[in-house]
Coordinates of N, CA and C in Angstrom, one line a residue:
M15 N -10.9 2.7 -18.9 CA -9.9 2.8 -17.9 C -9.6 4.7 -17.9
T16 N -9.5 5.7 -16.9 CA -8.0 6.1 -17.4 C -7.0 7.3 -17.7
A17 N -6.8 7.5 -17.7 CA -6.2 7.8 -18.6 C -4.6 7.6 -17.4
P18 N -3.3 7.1 -18.0 CA -1.8 6.4 -17.2 C -1.6 8.4 -15.9
L19 N -1.3 8.0 -14.8 CA -1.1 9.5 -13.8 C 0.1 10.8 -14.0
D20 N 1.3 9.6 -15.4 CA 1.9 10.3 -16.3 C 1.2 12.0 -17.3
S21 N 0.0 11.3 -17.0 CA -0.4 12.1 -18.2 C -0.7 14.2 -18.0
A22 N -1.3 13.8 -16.5 CA -1.1 15.4 -15.0 C -0.3 15.9 -14.5
L23 N 0.4 14.4 -14.2 CA 1.5 14.9 -13.2 C 2.9 15.3 -13.7
P24 N 3.4 16.6 -12.5 CA 4.8 16.6 -14.1 C 5.7 15.5 -13.0
D25 N 6.3 14.7 -14.3 CA 8.3 14.2 -13.9 C 7.7 13.3 -12.8
L26 N 7.7 11.8 -13.3 CA 6.9 10.4 -12.4 C 8.4 9.9 -12.6
A27 N 9.2 10.0 -12.6 CA 10.2 9.5 -12.9 C 11.5 10.0 -11.7
A28 N 11.0 10.8 -11.7 CA 11.3 12.0 -10.5 C 10.9 11.7 -9.3
S29 N 9.9 11.5 -9.9 CA 8.9 10.9 -8.5 C 9.2 10.3 -7.7
R30 N 9.7 8.7 -8.6 CA 9.9 7.5 -8.7 C 11.5 7.6 -7.3
A31 N 12.3 8.4 -8.1 CA 13.5 8.4 -7.5 C 14.2 9.1 -6.8
R32 N 12.6 9.9 -6.1 CA 14.2 10.8 -5.2 C 12.4 10.0 -4.2
L33 N 11.5 8.9 -3.8 CA 10.8 8.1 -3.1 C 11.5 7.4 -2.6
L34 N 12.7 6.3 -3.8 CA 13.3 5.4 -3.5 C 14.3 6.3 -2.5
E35 N 14.9 7.1 -2.9 CA 16.0 8.1 -2.6 C 15.9 8.4 -0.3
L36 N 14.9 8.5 -0.5 CA 14.3 9.0 0.6 C 13.5 7.6 2.0
I37 N 13.3 6.6 0.8 CA 13.2 5.4 1.4 C 14.2 4.4 1.9
K38 N 15.5 4.6 1.2 CA 16.6 4.6 1.5 C 17.4 5.1 3.1
E39 N 17.9 6.4 3.0 CA 17.3 7.3 4.2 C 16.8 7.0 4.8
L40 N 15.8 7.2 4.8 CA 15.2 7.0 5.9 C 14.4 6.2 6.6
A41 N 13.9 5.1 5.8 CA 13.5 3.6 5.7 C 14.0 2.5 6.5
V42 N 15.5 2.7 6.2 CA 15.4 0.4 6.5 C 16.7 1.2 7.2
V43 N 16.1 0.2 8.4 CA 17.2 0.5 10.0 C 17.9 -1.1 9.4
H44 N 19.5 -0.9 10.0 CA 19.8 -2.6 10.0 C 19.8 -2.1 11.5
G45 N 20.2 -3.4 11.9 CA 20.0 -4.9 13.1 C 18.9 -5.1 13.0
R46 N 19.0 -6.8 14.3 CA 17.9 -7.9 14.6 C 16.7 -7.4 15.0
V47 N 15.8 -8.1 13.9 CA 15.0 -7.4 14.5 C 13.7 -9.0 14.1
T48 N 12.3 -8.5 15.4 CA 11.2 -9.6 15.1 C 10.4 -9.1 14.2
L49 N 9.9 -8.9 12.9 CA 8.6 -8.8 12.2 C 7.7 -8.5 13.0
S50 N 6.3 -8.1 12.8 CA 4.7 -8.2 13.0 C 4.4 -10.1 13.1
S51 N 5.3 -10.5 11.4 CA 4.4 -11.9 11.5 C 5.8 -12.8 12.4
G52 N 7.0 -12.7 12.6 CA 7.4 -13.3 14.4 C 8.7 -13.3 13.5
K53 N 8.4 -13.7 12.0 CA 10.2 -14.0 12.1 C 11.3 -12.4 12.1
E54 N 12.6 -13.7 11.7 CA 13.2 -12.6 12.4 C 14.3 -11.5 10.9
A55 N 15.0 -11.3 10.2 CA 15.1 -10.2 10.2 C 16.9 -9.5 9.9
D56 N 17.3 -9.2 9.8 CA 18.4 -8.9 9.6 C 19.0 -7.1 9.6
Y57 N 17.0 -6.3 9.3 CA 17.2 -5.4 8.4 C 16.2 -5.1 8.6
Y58 N 15.0 -3.6 9.0 CA 14.0 -3.6 8.9 C 13.7 -2.3 8.0
I59 N 12.7 -3.0 8.2 CA 12.1 -0.8 7.3 C 10.4 -1.1 7.5
D60 N 11.6 1.0 8.6 CA 10.4 1.3 9.0 C 9.5 2.4 8.2
L61 N 8.4 1.9 6.8 CA 7.8 3.4 5.8 C 7.1 3.9 6.9
R62 N 6.8 3.8 7.8 CA 5.9 5.0 8.3 C 6.5 5.6 7.8
R63 N 7.7 6.4 8.6 CA 9.0 7.5 8.3 C 9.0 7.9 7.2
I64 N 7.7 7.2 5.6 CA 7.9 7.5 4.9 C 6.1 8.5 4.2
T65 N 5.6 7.2 5.3 CA 3.9 7.5 4.5 C 3.2 8.1 5.5
L66 N 4.6 8.1 6.5 CA 3.5 10.1 7.2 C 5.1 11.2 7.0
H67 N 5.8 11.0 5.9 CA 6.6 11.6 6.7 C 6.5 13.1 5.2
H68 N 6.3 14.7 4.8 CA 5.8 15.5 5.0 C 6.1 15.3 3.2
E69 N 7.6 15.3 2.6 CA 7.7 14.8 2.0 C 7.2 14.0 0.6
A70 N 8.1 12.5 1.7 CA 7.3 11.0 1.1 C 6.2 11.3 0.5
S71 N 5.6 11.8 1.7 CA 3.6 10.8 1.1 C 3.0 11.3 0.1
Q72 N 3.6 12.5 -0.1 CA 2.7 12.9 -1.9 C 3.3 11.9 -2.8
L73 N 5.1 11.6 -2.9 CA 5.6 11.1 -3.4 C 5.3 9.3 -3.2
V74 N 4.3 8.7 -2.4 CA 3.9 7.4 -2.8 C 2.4 7.8 -2.9
G75 N 2.3 8.8 -3.2 CA 0.5 9.0 -3.9 C 0.1 8.5 -5.2
R76 N 1.6 9.8 -6.5 CA 1.8 9.8 -7.4 C 2.2 8.3 -7.0
V77 N 4.0 7.5 -6.9 CA 4.3 6.7 -7.4 C 3.0 5.4 -7.4
M78 N 2.4 6.1 -6.5 CA 1.1 3.7 -6.1 C 0.1 4.0 -7.0
L79 N -0.5 5.3 -7.3 CA -1.6 5.7 -8.3 C -0.1 5.4 -9.7
D80 N 0.2 5.9 -9.9 CA 0.7 5.0 -11.6 C 0.6 3.9 -11.2
L81 N 1.8 3.6 -11.0 CA 1.5 1.9 -10.4 C 0.7 1.0 -11.2
I82 N -0.7 1.8 -10.0 CA -2.1 1.4 -10.3 C -2.5 0.9 -11.7
D83 N -2.2 2.2 -11.7 CA -3.1 3.1 -13.4 C -1.6 2.8 -15.0
G84 N -0.3 1.6 -14.7 CA 0.4 1.0 -15.6 C -0.6 -0.6 -15.2
A85 N -0.6 -1.5 -14.8 CA -0.8 -2.3 -14.6 C -2.3 -2.8 -15.5
G86 N -2.0 -1.1 -15.2 CA -4.4 -1.6 -15.9 C -5.3 -2.2 -14.8
V87 N -5.0 -2.3 -13.6 CA -6.4 -2.3 -12.9 C -7.1 -0.7 -12.2
A88 N -7.9 -1.5 -12.3 CA -9.1 -0.6 -12.1 C -9.4 -0.3 -10.6
V89 N -9.7 0.8 -10.2 CA -9.2 1.6 -9.0 C -10.8 2.5 -8.5
E90 N -11.9 2.8 -7.0 CA -12.5 3.0 -7.3 C -12.1 4.0 -5.9
A91 N -11.4 3.0 -5.0 CA -11.1 3.5 -3.3 C -9.6 2.6 -3.5
A92 N -9.2 3.3 -2.4 CA -7.6 1.8 -2.0 C -7.6 1.6 -0.9
G93 N -7.1 1.0 0.3 CA -7.0 0.9 1.6 C -6.9 -0.8 2.2
G94 N -6.8 -0.5 3.5 CA -6.2 -1.5 3.3 C -6.4 -1.6 4.9
L95 N -6.1 -3.2 6.0 CA -6.2 -3.3 7.6 C -5.1 -1.6 7.8
T96 N -6.0 -1.5 9.3 CA -5.6 -0.6 10.1 C -4.1 -0.9 10.6
M97 N -3.1 0.4 10.1 CA -3.1 0.9 10.2 C -1.3 1.7 9.9
G98 N -0.8 0.7 9.0 CA 0.2 0.7 7.8 C -0.9 1.3 6.0
A99 N -2.2 0.2 6.4 CA -2.5 1.4 4.7 C -3.8 2.6 5.2
D100 N -3.5 3.0 6.1 CA -4.1 3.9 6.0 C -3.7 5.3 5.6
P101 N -2.3 5.2 5.7 CA -0.9 6.8 5.1 C -1.3 6.4 3.7
V102 N -1.3 5.0 3.1 CA -0.9 4.2 2.0 C -2.3 4.9 1.2
G103 N -3.5 4.6 1.3 CA -4.3 4.5 1.1 C -4.8 6.0 1.3
T104 N -4.6 7.0 1.8 CA -5.0 8.1 1.6 C -4.1 8.9 0.7
A105 N -2.8 8.7 1.1 CA -1.5 8.9 -0.1 C -2.0 9.5 -1.4
I106 N -2.3 7.7 -2.3 CA -3.6 7.7 -3.9 C -4.6 8.2 -4.0
M107 N -5.7 8.8 -2.4 CA -6.4 9.8 -2.6 C -6.3 11.0 -3.0
H108 N -5.6 11.5 -2.3 CA -4.4 12.9 -2.9 C -4.4 12.4 -4.1
A109 N -3.1 11.7 -4.9 CA -2.5 12.3 -5.8 C -3.9 11.6 -6.2
A110 N -4.7 11.0 -6.8 CA -5.8 10.9 -7.5 C -6.6 12.2 -8.0
R111 N -6.6 13.0 -6.8 CA -7.8 14.0 -6.6 C -6.3 15.5 -7.7
E112 N -5.7 15.2 -7.0 CA -4.9 15.8 -7.7 C -4.1 16.4 -9.2
A113 N -4.8 14.7 -9.8 CA -4.9 14.8 -11.0 C -6.7 14.3 -11.6
G114 N -6.6 15.3 -11.2 CA -8.5 15.4 -11.4 C -9.5 14.2 -10.8
R115 N -9.2 13.1 -11.1 CA -9.7 12.4 -10.5 C -10.8 11.7 -8.5
E116 N -11.8 11.0 -9.3 CA -11.9 10.4 -8.2 C -12.1 9.3 -7.3
V117 N -11.1 9.2 -6.4 CA -10.2 7.6 -5.5 C -10.8 8.1 -4.6
D118 N -11.4 7.2 -3.4 CA -12.3 7.0 -2.3 C -11.1 6.1 -1.5
A119 N -10.6 6.8 0.1 CA -9.7 5.6 0.6 C -10.7 5.2 1.9
F120 N -10.5 4.1 2.1 CA -10.8 3.2 3.1 C -10.2 2.6 4.4
V121 N -11.2 2.3 5.7 CA -10.4 1.6 6.9 C -10.4 0.1 7.1
V122 N -9.7 -1.1 7.1 CA -10.5 -1.7 7.8 C -9.7 -1.7 9.1
R123 N -10.5 -2.3 9.8 CA -10.2 -3.0 11.3 C -9.6 -4.2 10.9
K124 N -9.1 -4.8 12.5 CA -8.6 -5.8 12.4 C -9.6 -7.4 12.6
A125 N -10.7 -6.9 13.1 CA -11.6 -7.9 13.6 C -13.5 -6.1 12.8
Q126 N -14.2 -6.6 13.3 CA -16.1 -5.9 12.2 C -16.0 -5.8 13.8
K127 N -16.4 -4.0 13.8 CA -17.3 -3.5 15.7 C -18.4 -4.9 16.3
S128 N -18.7 -3.9 17.2 CA -19.1 -5.3 18.5 C -20.2 -3.8 18.5
Y129 N -20.0 -2.6 18.3 CA -20.9 -1.6 19.1 C -21.2 -0.3 17.1
G130 N -21.9 0.1 17.4 CA -22.5 1.6 16.6 C -23.0 1.4 15.3
M131 N -22.4 0.6 14.1 CA -22.2 0.4 12.9 C -21.5 -1.4 13.0
G132 N -21.2 -1.6 14.0 CA -20.8 -3.0 13.4 C -19.8 -3.1 12.3
R133 N -19.4 -2.6 11.8 CA -18.6 -1.9 10.4 C -17.2 -2.6 10.6
Q134 N -16.9 -3.6 10.2 CA -15.2 -3.5 10.2 C -14.2 -3.0 8.5
V135 N -14.9 -2.5 7.2 CA -14.6 -1.3 6.3 C -15.4 0.0 6.9
E136 N -15.0 0.7 7.2 CA -15.1 2.3 7.9 C -14.2 3.5 6.7
G137 N -15.4 4.2 6.3 CA -14.6 5.4 5.8 C -16.0 4.7 4.3
P138 N -15.8 5.8 2.8 CA -17.1 5.6 2.1 C -17.3 4.4 1.6
S139 N -18.8 3.1 1.3 CA -18.8 2.1 1.5 C -17.9 1.6 0.1
V140 N -17.6 0.6 0.3 CA -16.4 0.3 -0.6 C -17.8 -1.1 -1.5
E141 N -18.9 -1.1 -1.3 CA -19.7 -1.8 -1.9 C -20.3 -2.0 -3.8
G142 N -19.9 -2.9 -3.9 CA -20.3 -3.3 -5.4 C -19.4 -1.5 -6.5
R143 N -18.0 -1.4 -5.4 CA -17.0 -0.4 -6.2 C -15.7 -1.7 -6.6
K144 N -14.6 -0.9 -7.7 CA -13.5 -2.3 -7.5 C -13.0 -1.3 -6.9
V145 N -11.9 -1.8 -5.5 CA -11.5 -1.3 -4.8 C -9.6 -1.7 -4.8
V146 N -8.0 -1.2 -4.7 CA -6.8 -1.9 -4.2 C -7.2 -1.9 -2.7
V147 N -6.2 -3.2 -2.3 CA -6.3 -3.4 -0.8 C -4.9 -3.6 -0.9
V148 N -4.5 -1.4 0.2 CA -2.5 -1.0 -0.5 C -1.6 -2.1 1.4
E149 N -0.4 -1.4 1.0 CA 0.5 -1.5 3.0 C 1.4 -1.1 2.6
D150 N 2.4 -1.0 3.2 CA 3.4 -0.2 2.7 C 3.9 -1.1 2.9
T151 N 4.4 -2.7 3.6 CA 5.3 -3.3 3.5 C 5.1 -4.8 3.0
S152 N 4.4 -6.0 3.1 CA 4.3 -7.1 3.7 C 5.6 -8.5 4.0
T153 N 5.2 -9.3 4.9 CA 6.5 -9.7 5.2 C 5.4 -11.1 4.7
T154 N 4.5 -11.7 5.3 CA 3.6 -12.8 5.0 C 3.0 -12.6 3.9
G155 N 1.9 -11.3 4.8 CA 1.0 -11.6 3.2 C -1.1 -11.7 3.7
G156 N 0.2 -11.8 4.8 CA -1.5 -12.4 6.3 C -1.9 -10.7 6.2
S157 N -1.2 -9.1 6.5 CA -2.7 -8.7 7.0 C -3.3 -7.9 5.8
A158 N -3.2 -8.1 4.5 CA -3.4 -8.2 3.2 C -4.5 -9.0 2.9
L159 N -4.1 -10.2 3.5 CA -5.3 -11.1 3.2 C -6.7 -11.4 4.1
T160 N -6.1 -10.4 5.6 CA -7.3 -10.6 6.6 C -8.0 -8.8 5.8
A161 N -7.9 -7.7 5.1 CA -8.0 -6.5 4.7 C -9.4 -7.3 3.7
V162 N -8.4 -8.3 2.7 CA -8.8 -8.7 1.3 C -10.7 -9.1 1.3
E163 N -10.4 -10.0 3.1 CA -11.6 -11.0 3.1 C -12.8 -9.8 3.5
G164 N -11.8 -8.4 4.9 CA -13.6 -7.4 4.9 C -13.9 -6.5 4.3
V165 N -12.5 -6.5 3.4 CA -13.3 -6.2 1.7 C -14.7 -6.7 0.7
R166 N -13.8 -7.7 0.7 CA -14.5 -8.4 0.4 C -16.0 -8.9 1.3
K167 N -16.1 -9.2 2.2 CA -17.4 -9.6 3.0 C -18.4 -7.8 3.4
A168 N -17.8 -6.6 2.8 CA -18.8 -5.0 2.6 C -18.8 -5.3 1.0
G169 N -18.8 -5.9 0.2 CA -19.5 -6.5 -1.0 C -18.3 -5.7 -1.9
G170 N -16.9 -5.6 -1.9 CA -15.9 -4.4 -2.9 C -15.4 -5.5 -3.4
E171 N -14.8 -5.7 -4.7 CA -14.5 -6.1 -5.6 C -13.1 -5.9 -5.1
V172 N -12.1 -6.4 -4.8 CA -11.0 -5.8 -4.6 C -10.3 -6.5 -5.8
T173 N -9.1 -5.7 -6.5 CA -8.7 -6.2 -8.0 C -6.8 -5.8 -7.8
A174 N -6.7 -5.4 -7.0 CA -5.6 -6.1 -6.9 C -4.8 -5.6 -5.5
V175 N -3.7 -6.7 -4.4 CA -3.1 -5.8 -3.8 C -2.5 -5.3 -3.8
V176 N -1.4 -4.0 -3.9 CA -1.1 -3.0 -4.0 C 0.5 -2.9 -2.7
V177 N 1.9 -3.1 -2.2 CA 2.4 -2.6 -2.0 C 3.7 -1.3 -1.8
I178 N 4.2 -0.5 -1.1 CA 5.2 -0.1 -1.9 C 6.6 -0.5 -1.7
V179 N 7.2 -1.7 -1.1 CA 9.0 -3.1 -0.4 C 7.6 -4.2 -0.8
D180 N 8.1 -4.3 -1.4 CA 8.2 -6.3 -1.5 C 9.6 -6.9 -0.8
R181 N 9.7 -7.3 0.0 CA 10.3 -8.1 1.1 C 11.2 -9.5 -0.1
A182 N 10.4 -10.3 -1.2 CA 11.0 -11.0 -1.2 C 10.6 -12.2 -0.4
T183 N 9.9 -11.9 0.6 CA 9.7 -13.5 1.8 C 8.5 -14.3 1.5
G184 N 8.0 -14.4 -0.1 CA 6.9 -15.2 0.4 C 5.7 -14.5 0.0
A185 N 4.8 -12.8 0.2 CA 3.8 -12.6 0.8 C 2.9 -13.0 -1.5
K186 N 4.1 -12.2 -2.4 CA 3.1 -12.0 -3.2 C 2.4 -13.7 -3.6
E187 N 3.3 -14.5 -2.9 CA 2.6 -15.5 -4.2 C 1.1 -16.1 -3.1
R188 N 1.7 -15.6 -1.6 CA 0.5 -16.7 -1.0 C -0.8 -15.6 -1.6
I189 N -1.3 -14.0 -1.3 CA -1.7 -13.4 -1.8 C -2.0 -13.7 -2.8
E190 N -1.7 -13.5 -4.5 CA -2.3 -14.5 -5.5 C -2.8 -16.4 -5.4
A191 N -2.1 -16.2 -5.0 CA -3.0 -18.4 -4.9 C -4.8 -17.7 -3.7
E192 N -4.5 -17.2 -2.5 CA -5.5 -17.0 -2.1 C -6.4 -16.1 -2.0
A193 N -5.7 -15.2 -2.9 CA -6.1 -14.5 -2.5 C -7.3 -13.8 -4.4
G194 N -6.8 -14.9 -5.8 CA -6.5 -15.4 -6.8 C -6.6 -13.2 -7.3
V195 N -6.3 -12.5 -6.6 CA -5.9 -10.6 -7.8 C -4.0 -10.8 -7.6
P196 N -4.2 -10.0 -8.6 CA -2.2 -8.9 -8.6 C -1.7 -8.6 -7.3
Y197 N -0.4 -9.5 -7.4 CA -0.1 -8.7 -6.3 C 1.0 -7.5 -7.1
L198 N 0.6 -6.4 -6.4 CA 1.8 -5.6 -8.0 C 2.3 -4.4 -6.4
Y199 N 4.0 -4.2 -6.7 CA 4.7 -3.6 -5.8 C 5.7 -2.4 -6.6
A200 N 5.8 -1.1 -5.6 CA 6.4 0.2 -6.6 C 8.2 -1.0 -6.3
F201 N 8.8 -1.5 -5.3 CA 10.1 -1.1 -5.4 C 10.9 -2.2 -4.9
G202 N 11.5 -3.1 -5.0 CA 11.6 -5.1 -4.9 C 12.7 -4.5 -3.7
K203 N 12.8 -5.0 -2.6 CA 14.3 -5.5 -1.6 C 15.3 -5.1 -2.3
D204 N 15.6 -5.8 -3.5 CA 17.2 -5.2 -3.9 C 16.9 -4.0 -5.1
E205 N 16.3 -3.3 -4.5 CA 16.7 -2.1 -5.1 C 17.0 -1.1 -4.0
L206 N 16.2 -1.9 -2.6 CA 17.2 -0.6 -1.9 C 18.4 -1.4 -1.3
G207 N 19.6 -2.9 -2.3 CA 20.2 -2.8 -2.0 C 20.3 -3.4 -0.3
L208 N 18.7 -4.4 0.0 CA 19.0 -5.2 1.0 C 18.9 -6.0 -0.1
D209 N 18.8 -7.0 -1.2 CA 20.0 -8.3 -2.0 C 21.9 -8.8 -1.4

């Protein structure tokens, strides 16, 4: 197990506080919306406004890597179902590199390609490696479960599913029951003032 990230990077508490501030300011959109799961909500958490933001992206990597380390979860690669997971995995990769560690990123397609190399998991091979499946947020857990299945078919050992924001809509329970791995999140919807 590698030393927790806070020994390598300055002030993770400040990074976490600033990330929460940015999520509240930039990502929480109020109004009736239909989610990708088909469910309706009175708000939308648009975390791409965070994961693709010049300041917030770096904070995402630091906070997520610290969360993974704090839970004692082994990680050699991070990624998930394209597209929401892509910037989260790369943020973790960059934060690890900043801390002098080697964590690769990967991308999971919704289905295996029928051309070229015919892969479903793109990037450095996950075969035989400990990986975390990441997402920006999850409502039903379906995307994360698709990614877990793809990674396992590619020979990777999924050690956890990790999201930035948990919407408290059953994803945690479903993922832990169906995938048999821990579900970790950096922020709950209560921390965003959405309870």
